[in-house]
Structures are given as C-alpha cells and as structure tokens.
PDB file of C-alpha atoms in Angstrom:
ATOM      1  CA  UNK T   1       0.000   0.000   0.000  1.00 52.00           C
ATOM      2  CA  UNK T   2       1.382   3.297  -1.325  1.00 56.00           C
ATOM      3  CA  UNK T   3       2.077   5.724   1.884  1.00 54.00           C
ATOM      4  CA  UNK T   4      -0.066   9.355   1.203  1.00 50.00           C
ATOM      5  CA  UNK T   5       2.933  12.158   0.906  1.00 58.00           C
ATOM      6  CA  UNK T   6       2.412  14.613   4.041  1.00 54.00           C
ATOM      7  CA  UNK T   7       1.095  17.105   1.904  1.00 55.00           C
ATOM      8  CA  UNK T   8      -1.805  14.858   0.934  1.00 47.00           C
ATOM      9  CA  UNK T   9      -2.619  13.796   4.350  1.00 45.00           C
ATOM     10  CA  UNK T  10      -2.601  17.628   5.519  1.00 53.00           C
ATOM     11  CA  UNK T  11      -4.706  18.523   2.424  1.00 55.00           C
ATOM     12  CA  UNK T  12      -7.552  15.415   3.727  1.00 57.00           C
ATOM     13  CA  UNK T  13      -7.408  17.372   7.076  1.00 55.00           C
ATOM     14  CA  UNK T  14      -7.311  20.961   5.650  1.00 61.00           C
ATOM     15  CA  UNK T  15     -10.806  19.182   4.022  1.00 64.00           C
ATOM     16  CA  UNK T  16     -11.994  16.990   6.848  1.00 68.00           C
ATOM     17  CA  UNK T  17     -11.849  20.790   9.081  1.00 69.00           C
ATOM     18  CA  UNK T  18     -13.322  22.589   6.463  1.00 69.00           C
ATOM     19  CA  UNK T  19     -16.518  19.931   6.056  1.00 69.00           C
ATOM     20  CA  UNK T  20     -16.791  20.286  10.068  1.00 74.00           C
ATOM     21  CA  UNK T  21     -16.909  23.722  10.147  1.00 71.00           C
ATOM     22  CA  UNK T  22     -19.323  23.443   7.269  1.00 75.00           C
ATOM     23  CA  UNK T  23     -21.669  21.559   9.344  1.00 77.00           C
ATOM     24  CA  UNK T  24     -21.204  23.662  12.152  1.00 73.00           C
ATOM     25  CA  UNK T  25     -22.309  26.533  10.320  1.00 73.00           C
ATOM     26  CA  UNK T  26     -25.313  24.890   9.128  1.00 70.00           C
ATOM     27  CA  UNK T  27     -26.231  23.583  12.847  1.00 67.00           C
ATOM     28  CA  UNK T  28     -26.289  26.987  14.007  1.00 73.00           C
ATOM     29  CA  UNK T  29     -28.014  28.519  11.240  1.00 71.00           C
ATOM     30  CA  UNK T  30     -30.627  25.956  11.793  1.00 70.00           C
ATOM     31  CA  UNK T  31     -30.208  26.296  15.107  1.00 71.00           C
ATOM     32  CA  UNK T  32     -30.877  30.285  15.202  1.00 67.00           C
ATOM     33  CA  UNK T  33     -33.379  29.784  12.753  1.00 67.00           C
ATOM     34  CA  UNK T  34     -35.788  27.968  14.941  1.00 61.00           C
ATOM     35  CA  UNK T  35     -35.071  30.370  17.908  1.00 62.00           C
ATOM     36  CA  UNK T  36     -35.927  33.003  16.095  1.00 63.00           C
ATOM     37  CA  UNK T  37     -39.911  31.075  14.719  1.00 65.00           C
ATOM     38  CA  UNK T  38     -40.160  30.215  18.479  1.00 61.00           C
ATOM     39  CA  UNK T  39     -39.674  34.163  19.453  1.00 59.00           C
ATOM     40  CA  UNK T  40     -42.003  35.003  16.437  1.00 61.00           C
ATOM     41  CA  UNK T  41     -44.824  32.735  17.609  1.00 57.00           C
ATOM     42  CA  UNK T  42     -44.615  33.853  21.202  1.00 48.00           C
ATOM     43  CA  UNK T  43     -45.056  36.967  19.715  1.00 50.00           C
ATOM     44  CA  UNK T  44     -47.777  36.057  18.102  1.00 52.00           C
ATOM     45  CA  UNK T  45     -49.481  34.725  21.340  1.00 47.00           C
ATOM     46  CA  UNK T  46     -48.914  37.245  23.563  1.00 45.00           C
ATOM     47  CA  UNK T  47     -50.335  39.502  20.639  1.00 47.00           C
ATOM     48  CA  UNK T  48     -53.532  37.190  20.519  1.00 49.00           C
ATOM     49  CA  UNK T  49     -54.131  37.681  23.929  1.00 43.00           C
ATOM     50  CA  UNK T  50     -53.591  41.193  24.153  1.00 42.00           C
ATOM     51  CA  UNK T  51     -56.205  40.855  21.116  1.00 46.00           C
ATOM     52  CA  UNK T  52     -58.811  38.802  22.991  1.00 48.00           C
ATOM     53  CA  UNK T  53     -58.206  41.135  25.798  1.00 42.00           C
ATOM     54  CA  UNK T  54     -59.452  44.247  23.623  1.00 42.00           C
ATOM     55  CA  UNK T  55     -62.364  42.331  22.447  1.00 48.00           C
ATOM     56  CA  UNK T  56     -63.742  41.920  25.681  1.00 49.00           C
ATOM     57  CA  UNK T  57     -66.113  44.041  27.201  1.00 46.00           C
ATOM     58  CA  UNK T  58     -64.485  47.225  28.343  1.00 47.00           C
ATOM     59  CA  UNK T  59     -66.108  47.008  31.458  1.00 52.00           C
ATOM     60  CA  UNK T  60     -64.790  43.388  31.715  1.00 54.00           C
ATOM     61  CA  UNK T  61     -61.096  44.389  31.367  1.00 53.00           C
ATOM     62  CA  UNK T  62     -61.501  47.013  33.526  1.00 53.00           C
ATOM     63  CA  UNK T  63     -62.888  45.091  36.278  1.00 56.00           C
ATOM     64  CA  UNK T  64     -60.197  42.487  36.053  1.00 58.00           C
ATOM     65  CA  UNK T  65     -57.070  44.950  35.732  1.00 54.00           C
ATOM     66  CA  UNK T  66     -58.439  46.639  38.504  1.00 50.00           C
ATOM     67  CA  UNK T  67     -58.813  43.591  41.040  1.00 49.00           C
ATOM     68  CA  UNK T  68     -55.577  44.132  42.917  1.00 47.00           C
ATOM     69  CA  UNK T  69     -56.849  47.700  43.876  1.00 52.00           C
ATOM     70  CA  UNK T  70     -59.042  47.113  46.961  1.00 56.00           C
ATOM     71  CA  UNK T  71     -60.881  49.632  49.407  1.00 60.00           C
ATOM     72  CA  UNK T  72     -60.248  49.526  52.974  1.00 69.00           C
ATOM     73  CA  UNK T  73     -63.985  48.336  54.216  1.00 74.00           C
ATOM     74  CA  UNK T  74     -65.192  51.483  56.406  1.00 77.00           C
ATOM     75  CA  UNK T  75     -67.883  50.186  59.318  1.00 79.00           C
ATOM     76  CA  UNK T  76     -69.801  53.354  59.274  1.00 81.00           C
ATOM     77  CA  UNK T  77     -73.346  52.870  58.800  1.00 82.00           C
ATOM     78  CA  UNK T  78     -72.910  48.924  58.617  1.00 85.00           C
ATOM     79  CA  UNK T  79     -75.936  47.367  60.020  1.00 86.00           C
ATOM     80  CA  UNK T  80     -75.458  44.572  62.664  1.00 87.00           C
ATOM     81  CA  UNK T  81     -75.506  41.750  60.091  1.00 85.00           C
ATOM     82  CA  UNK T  82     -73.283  43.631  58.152  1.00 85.00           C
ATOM     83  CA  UNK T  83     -71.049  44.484  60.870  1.00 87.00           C
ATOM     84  CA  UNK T  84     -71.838  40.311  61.445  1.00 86.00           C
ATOM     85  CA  UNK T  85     -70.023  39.498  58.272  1.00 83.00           C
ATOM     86  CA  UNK T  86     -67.477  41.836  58.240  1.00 84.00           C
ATOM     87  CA  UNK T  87     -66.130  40.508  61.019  1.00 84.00           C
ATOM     88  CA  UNK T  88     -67.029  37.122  60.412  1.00 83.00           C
ATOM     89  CA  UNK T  89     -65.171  36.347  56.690  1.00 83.00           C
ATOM     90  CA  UNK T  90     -62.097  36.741  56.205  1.00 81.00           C
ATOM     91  CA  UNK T  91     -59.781  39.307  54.954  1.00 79.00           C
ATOM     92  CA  UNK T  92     -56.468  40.685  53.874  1.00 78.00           C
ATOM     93  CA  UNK T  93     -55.193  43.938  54.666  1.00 74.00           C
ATOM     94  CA  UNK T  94     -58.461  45.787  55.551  1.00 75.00           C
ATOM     95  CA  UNK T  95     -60.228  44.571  52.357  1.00 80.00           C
ATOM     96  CA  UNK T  96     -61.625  41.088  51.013  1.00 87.00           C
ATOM     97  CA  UNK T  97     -63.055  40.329  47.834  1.00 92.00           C
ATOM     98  CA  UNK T  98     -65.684  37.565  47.212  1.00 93.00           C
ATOM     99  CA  UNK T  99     -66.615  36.116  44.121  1.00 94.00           C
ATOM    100  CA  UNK T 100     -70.064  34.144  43.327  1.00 94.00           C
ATOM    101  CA  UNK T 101     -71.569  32.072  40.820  1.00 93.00           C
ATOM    102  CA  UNK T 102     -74.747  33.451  39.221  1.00 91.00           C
ATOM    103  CA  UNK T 103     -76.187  29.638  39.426  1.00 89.00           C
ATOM    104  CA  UNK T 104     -76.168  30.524  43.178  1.00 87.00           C
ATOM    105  CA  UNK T 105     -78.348  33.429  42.584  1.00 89.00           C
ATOM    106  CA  UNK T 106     -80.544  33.470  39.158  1.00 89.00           C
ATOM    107  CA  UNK T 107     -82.161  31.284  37.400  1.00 85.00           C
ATOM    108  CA  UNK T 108     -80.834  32.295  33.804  1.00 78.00           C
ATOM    109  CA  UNK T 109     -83.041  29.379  31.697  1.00 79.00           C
ATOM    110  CA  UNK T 110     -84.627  32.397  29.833  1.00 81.00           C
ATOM    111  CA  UNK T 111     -82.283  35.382  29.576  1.00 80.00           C
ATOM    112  CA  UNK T 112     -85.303  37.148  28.906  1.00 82.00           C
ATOM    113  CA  UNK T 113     -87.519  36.072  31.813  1.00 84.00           C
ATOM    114  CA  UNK T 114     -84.591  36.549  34.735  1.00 89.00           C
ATOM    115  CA  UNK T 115     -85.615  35.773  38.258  1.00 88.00           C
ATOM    116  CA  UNK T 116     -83.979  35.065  41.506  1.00 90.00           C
ATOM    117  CA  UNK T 117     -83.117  31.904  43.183  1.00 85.00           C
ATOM    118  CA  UNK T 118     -84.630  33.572  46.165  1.00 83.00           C
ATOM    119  CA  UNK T 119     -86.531  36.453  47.032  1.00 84.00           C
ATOM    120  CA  UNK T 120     -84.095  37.557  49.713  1.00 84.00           C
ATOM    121  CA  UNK T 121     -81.270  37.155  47.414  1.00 86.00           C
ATOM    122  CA  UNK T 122     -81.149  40.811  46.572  1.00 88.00           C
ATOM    123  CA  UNK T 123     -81.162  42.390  49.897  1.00 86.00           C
ATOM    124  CA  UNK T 124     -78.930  39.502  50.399  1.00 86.00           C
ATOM    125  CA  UNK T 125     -75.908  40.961  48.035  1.00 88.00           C
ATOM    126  CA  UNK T 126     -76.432  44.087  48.819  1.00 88.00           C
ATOM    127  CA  UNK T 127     -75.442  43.481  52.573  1.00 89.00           C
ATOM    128  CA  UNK T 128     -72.248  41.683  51.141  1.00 89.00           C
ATOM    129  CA  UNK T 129     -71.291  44.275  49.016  1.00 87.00           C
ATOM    130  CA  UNK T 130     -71.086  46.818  51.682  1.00 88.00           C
ATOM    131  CA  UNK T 131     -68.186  44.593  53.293  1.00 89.00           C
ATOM    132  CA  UNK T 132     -66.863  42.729  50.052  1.00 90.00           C
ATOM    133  CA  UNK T 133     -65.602  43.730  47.244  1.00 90.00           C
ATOM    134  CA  UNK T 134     -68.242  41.481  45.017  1.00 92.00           C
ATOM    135  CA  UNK T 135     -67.775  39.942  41.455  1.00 95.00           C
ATOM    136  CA  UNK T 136     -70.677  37.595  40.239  1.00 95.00           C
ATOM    137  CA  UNK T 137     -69.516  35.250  37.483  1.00 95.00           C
ATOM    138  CA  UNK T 138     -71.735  34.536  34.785  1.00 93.00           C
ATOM    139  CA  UNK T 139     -72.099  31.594  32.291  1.00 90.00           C
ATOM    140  CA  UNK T 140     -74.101  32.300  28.875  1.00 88.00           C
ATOM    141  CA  UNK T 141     -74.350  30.643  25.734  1.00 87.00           C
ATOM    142  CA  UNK T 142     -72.374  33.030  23.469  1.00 85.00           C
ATOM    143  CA  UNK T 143     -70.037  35.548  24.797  1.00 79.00           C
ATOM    144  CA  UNK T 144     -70.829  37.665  21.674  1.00 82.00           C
ATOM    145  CA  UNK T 145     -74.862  37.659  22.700  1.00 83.00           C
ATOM    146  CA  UNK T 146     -73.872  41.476  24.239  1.00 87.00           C
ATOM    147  CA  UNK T 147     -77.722  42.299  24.396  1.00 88.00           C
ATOM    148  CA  UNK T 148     -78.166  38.946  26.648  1.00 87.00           C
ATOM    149  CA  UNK T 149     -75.015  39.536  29.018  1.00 90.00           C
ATOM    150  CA  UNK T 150     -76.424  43.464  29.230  1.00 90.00           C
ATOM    151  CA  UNK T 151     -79.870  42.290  30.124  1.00 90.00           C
ATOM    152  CA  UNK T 152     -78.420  40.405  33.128  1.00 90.00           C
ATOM    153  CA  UNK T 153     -76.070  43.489  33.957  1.00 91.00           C
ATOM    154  CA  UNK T 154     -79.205  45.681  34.161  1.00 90.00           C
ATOM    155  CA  UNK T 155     -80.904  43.043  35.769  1.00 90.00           C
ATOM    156  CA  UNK T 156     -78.568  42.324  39.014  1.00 90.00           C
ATOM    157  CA  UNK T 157     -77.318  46.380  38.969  1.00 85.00           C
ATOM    158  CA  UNK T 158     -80.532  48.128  38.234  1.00 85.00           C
ATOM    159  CA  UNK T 159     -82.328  46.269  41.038  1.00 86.00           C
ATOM    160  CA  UNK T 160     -83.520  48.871  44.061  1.00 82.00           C
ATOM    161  CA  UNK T 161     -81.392  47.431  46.690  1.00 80.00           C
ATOM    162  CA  UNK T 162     -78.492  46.718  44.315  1.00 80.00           C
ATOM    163  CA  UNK T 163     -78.329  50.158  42.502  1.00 72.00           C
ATOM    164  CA  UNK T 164     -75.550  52.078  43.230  1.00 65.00           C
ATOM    165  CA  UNK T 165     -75.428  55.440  44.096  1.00 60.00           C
ATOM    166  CA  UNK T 166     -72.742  58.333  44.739  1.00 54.00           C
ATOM    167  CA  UNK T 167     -73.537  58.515  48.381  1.00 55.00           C
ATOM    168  CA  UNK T 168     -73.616  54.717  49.517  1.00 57.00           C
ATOM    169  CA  UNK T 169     -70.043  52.389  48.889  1.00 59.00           C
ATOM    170  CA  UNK T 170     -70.908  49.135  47.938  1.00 61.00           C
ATOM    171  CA  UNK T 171     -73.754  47.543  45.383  1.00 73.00           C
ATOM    172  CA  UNK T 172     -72.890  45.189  43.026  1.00 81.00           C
ATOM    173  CA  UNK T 173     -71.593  47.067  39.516  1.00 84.00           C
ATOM    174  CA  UNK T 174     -71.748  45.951  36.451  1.00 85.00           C
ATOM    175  CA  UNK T 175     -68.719  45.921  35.283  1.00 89.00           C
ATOM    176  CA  UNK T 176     -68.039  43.576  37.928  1.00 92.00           C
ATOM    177  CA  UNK T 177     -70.844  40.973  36.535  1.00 93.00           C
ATOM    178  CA  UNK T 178     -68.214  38.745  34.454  1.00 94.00           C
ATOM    179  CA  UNK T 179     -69.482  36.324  31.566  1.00 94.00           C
ATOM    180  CA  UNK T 180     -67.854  33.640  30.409  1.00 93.00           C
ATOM    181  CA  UNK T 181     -68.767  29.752  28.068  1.00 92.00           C
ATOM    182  CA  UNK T 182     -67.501  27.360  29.930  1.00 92.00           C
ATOM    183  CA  UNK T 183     -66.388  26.605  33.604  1.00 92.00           C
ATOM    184  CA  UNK T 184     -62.920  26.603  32.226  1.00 94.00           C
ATOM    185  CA  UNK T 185     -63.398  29.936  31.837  1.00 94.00           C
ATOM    186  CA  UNK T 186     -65.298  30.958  35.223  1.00 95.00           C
ATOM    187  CA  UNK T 187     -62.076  29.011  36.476  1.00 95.00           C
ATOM    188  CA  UNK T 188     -59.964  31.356  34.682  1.00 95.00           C
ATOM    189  CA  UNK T 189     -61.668  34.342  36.162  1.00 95.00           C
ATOM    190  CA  UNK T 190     -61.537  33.519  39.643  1.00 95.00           C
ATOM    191  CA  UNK T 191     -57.775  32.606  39.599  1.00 94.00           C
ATOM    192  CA  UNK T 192     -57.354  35.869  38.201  1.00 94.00           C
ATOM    193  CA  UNK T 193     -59.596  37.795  40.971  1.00 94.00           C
ATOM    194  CA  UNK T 194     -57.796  35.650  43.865  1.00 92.00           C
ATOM    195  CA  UNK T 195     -61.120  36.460  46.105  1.00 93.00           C
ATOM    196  CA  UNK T 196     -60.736  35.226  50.016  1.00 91.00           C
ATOM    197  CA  UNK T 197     -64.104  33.417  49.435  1.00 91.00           C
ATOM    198  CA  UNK T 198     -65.208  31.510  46.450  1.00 93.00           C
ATOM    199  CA  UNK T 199     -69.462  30.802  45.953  1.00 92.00           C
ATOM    200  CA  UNK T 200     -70.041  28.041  43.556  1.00 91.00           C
ATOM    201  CA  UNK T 201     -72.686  25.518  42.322  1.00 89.00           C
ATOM    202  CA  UNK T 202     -70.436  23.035  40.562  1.00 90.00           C
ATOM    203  CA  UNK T 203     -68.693  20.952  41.809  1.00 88.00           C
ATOM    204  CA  UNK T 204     -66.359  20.076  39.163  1.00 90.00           C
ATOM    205  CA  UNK T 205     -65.449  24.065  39.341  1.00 92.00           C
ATOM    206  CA  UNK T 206     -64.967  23.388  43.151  1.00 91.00           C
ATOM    207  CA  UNK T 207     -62.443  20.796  42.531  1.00 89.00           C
ATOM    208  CA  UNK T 208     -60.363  22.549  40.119  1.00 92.00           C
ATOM    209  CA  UNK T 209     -60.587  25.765  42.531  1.00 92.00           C
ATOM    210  CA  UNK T 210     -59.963  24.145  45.772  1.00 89.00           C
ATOM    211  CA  UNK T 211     -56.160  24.682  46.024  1.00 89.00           C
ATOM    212  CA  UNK T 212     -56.270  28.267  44.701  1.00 90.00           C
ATOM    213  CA  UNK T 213     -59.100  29.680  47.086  1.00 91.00           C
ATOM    214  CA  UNK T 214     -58.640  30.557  50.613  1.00 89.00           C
ATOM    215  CA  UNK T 215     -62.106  29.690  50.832  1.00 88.00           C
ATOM    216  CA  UNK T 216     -65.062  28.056  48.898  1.00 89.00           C
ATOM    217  CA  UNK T 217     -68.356  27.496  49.604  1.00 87.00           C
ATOM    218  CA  UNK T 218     -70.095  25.154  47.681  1.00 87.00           C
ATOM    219  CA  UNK T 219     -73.607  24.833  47.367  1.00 84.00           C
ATOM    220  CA  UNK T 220     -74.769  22.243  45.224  1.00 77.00           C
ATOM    221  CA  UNK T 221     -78.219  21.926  43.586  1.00 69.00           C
ATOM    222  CA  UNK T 222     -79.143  18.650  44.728  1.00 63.00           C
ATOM    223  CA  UNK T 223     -77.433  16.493  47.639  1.00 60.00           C
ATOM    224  CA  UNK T 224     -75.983  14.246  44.488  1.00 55.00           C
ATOM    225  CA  UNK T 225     -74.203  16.828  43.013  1.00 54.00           C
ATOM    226  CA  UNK T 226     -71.986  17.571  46.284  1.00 54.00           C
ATOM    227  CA  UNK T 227     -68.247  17.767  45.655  1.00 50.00           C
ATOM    228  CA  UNK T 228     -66.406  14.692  47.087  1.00 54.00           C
ATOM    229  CA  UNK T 229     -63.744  16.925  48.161  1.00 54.00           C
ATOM    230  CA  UNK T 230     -62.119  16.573  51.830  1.00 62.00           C
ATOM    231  CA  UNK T 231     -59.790  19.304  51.716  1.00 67.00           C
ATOM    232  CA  UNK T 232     -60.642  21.789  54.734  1.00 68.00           C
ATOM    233  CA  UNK T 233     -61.309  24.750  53.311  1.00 73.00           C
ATOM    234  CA  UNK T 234     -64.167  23.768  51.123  1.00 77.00           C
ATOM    235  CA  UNK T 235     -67.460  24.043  53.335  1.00 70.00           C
ATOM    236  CA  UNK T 236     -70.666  21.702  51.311  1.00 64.00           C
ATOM    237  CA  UNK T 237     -73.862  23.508  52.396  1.00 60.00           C
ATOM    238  CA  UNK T 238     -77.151  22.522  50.815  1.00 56.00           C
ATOM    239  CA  UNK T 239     -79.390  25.450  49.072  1.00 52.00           C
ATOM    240  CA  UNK T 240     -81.546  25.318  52.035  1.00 51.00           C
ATOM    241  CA  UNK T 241     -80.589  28.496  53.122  1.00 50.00           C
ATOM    242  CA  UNK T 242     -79.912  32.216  52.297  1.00 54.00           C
ATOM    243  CA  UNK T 243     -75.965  32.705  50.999  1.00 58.00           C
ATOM    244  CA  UNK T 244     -75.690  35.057  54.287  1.00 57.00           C
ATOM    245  CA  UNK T 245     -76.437  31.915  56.831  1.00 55.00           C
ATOM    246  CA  UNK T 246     -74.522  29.518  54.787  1.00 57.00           C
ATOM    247  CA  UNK T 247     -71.206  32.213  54.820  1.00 61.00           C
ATOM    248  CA  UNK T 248     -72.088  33.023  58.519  1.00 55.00           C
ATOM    249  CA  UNK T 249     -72.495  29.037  59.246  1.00 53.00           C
ATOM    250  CA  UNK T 250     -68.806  28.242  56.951  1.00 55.00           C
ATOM    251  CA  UNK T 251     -66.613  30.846  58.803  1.00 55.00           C
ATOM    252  CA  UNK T 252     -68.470  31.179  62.667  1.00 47.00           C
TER     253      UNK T 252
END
C-alpha cells in the first residue's frame, strides 16, 4: 500500500476541518433559525391575547385589571348583620373580595324572563357588598350575545337594593358581573380575581378551585351533586338556606 505524501494527508485534514466547520455553520443557522420562529410565535401569542383582551367588554377588562386595587372596608353605617359578616369572613389587609356564581343566585333558563333563586337574594348581596368587594360570574351561551349579558347586567345592577349610588359604597356594579362559556373559563376568572371566598354551584369548578381559594363554599343543587372533596377549606352547604347563613355558618 502506497504511503499518502504529508502534503496529501494535511490537504484530507485541511478538508476533513473545512466539512466540520461546514456543518457547524449549518447547525447553528438551523439552530438560530428555529429560535428566532419560536420568538415570532410567542409573539404572536402574547399579541392574541392582548387581542382577545381588547375584544372583551371594556367594562370586563376594567374590572379584572383593577382587582388588585381594593378599598379599605369602612364600618360606618354597617348594620349589625353587616357588621356580622365583616367581622365574620375573612380578609387581607383591611379589604376582602368575594366572588359568586350566578347559578347561586338566578335562574338564567330564559335570559329574557330573569328571576332570583330567592326572594331575599337581593337584599342579600347588597349586605355583602357593603363589606366585600363582590364579582358575580356569569355563564351564557355566546359571549358575543352582548344584548343577553347586558340584560343580566341591568338586571342584578338596576335592582332597588343593588343600585348604586354616589352617596352609599358598595352595590354590586356591572362591570363587575363577568361572563364567560364554559367553567374553564369561570375558572380562569376567579384565579385571576384571587377572592378570600369563592361561591359556587359546581362541583367540578370546586375541585379545580380548591387549592387556589382561601375559601369556597359550595352549594350544590341537589345532595348528588356535592363535591367529594375533603380538603378543609371547602365548606358543602345545601341550598336550604340564604348565601348570608350559609357564609355566617362556613366561617363562625
């Protein structure tokens, strides 16, 4: 076997180098390439989101980007089941906010017939929304139905002893009546709102809340519906009684 001259043998290297570098080059130009997609398609997320932000209901991005800002509860004028609740639930630095399912409170069958669960359920809210900060959660049909989701906003914030008024704190507003499809997305919400004390009717919602909320109390339709849950701050309380009682009964 003929020995290569050195001249050929540093020539196969001078190659060998030039082919690694070669594939090198093409690594990291692959390499960067698919950085820079992966940058481009966050992008384009975050810039769908900021999107579906903006085509929400202004008064439903409001509400939400203004969650962390809470009121200092003021006792003045409180009645003495007021004055019962507020110091009764809990709260965090002089203010507590409290979010409720609408299943709790209205019977939404017929967006166009609206009634309450309860009679009482009125009088009810507006006792908790002098020492609460109060969202209700809402789920519709169509989030685009706006003259459905503004029939229930007039309904809940037009009622006598819910309207607000420039010399009274408290009432439930409307921008704080939130609407959403699914339960995915009532989950969504009250993650969001981080609320001391969660209201709910299902108890699939329940489970998927329990380790996020302080508190929950969950009140299911029928004794077969109650959440299975064991985890201690959950209270099960059968819709045998006004919400008052049953928040009175979880945290006495």
């Amino acid at each position: 076997m003929t020995a290569k001259s050195p001249e050929v043998v540093d020539g196969m290297i001078d190659d060998s180098l030039l082919g690694i570098l070669i594939i090198l080059l093409v690594v990291m130009l692959s390499t960067g390439y698919v950085y820079l997609q992966q940058l481009q398609q966050g992008d384009g997320q975050q810039a769908n989101a900021a999107a579906n932000l903006a085509r929400r209901a202004p008064s439903t991005a409001s509400a939400l980007g203004s969650s962390p800002q809470q009121a200092v509860i003021s006792t003045n004028g409180l009645t003495d089941r007021q004055l019962k609740l507020h110091y009764t639930l809990p709260m965090r630095n002089g203010a507590r906010t409290v979010t409720i399912s609408t299943e709790a409170l209205l019977k939404t069958d017929d967006v166009e017939a609206l009634t309450w669960t309860n009679d009482e359920v009125p009088t009810l809210l507006a006792d908790l929304s002098r020492i609460a900060d109060v969202y209700l959660l809402c789920t519709v049909k169509d989030t685009n139905d706006a003259k459905s989701m503004q029939h229930i906003r007039e309904f809940v914030s037009t009622h006598p002893d819910l309207k607000s008024n420039d010399t009274t704190p408290g009432w439930v507003k409307a921008h704080k009546i939130l609407f959403c499809t699914t339960s995915i997305g009532k989950i969504a919400f009250v993650r969001q709102i981080e609320p001391h004390v969660h209201v709910e009717v299902d108890s699939g919602v329940v489970r998927d809340l329990e380790k996020h909320v302080p508190h929950i109390v969950h009140i299911p339709t029928t004794p077969v519906d109650a959440a299975t849950s064991s985890v201690p701050n959950v209270a099960h309380e059968l819709w045998d009684h006004d919400i008052i009682i049953l928040l009175l009964a979880v945290f006495v």
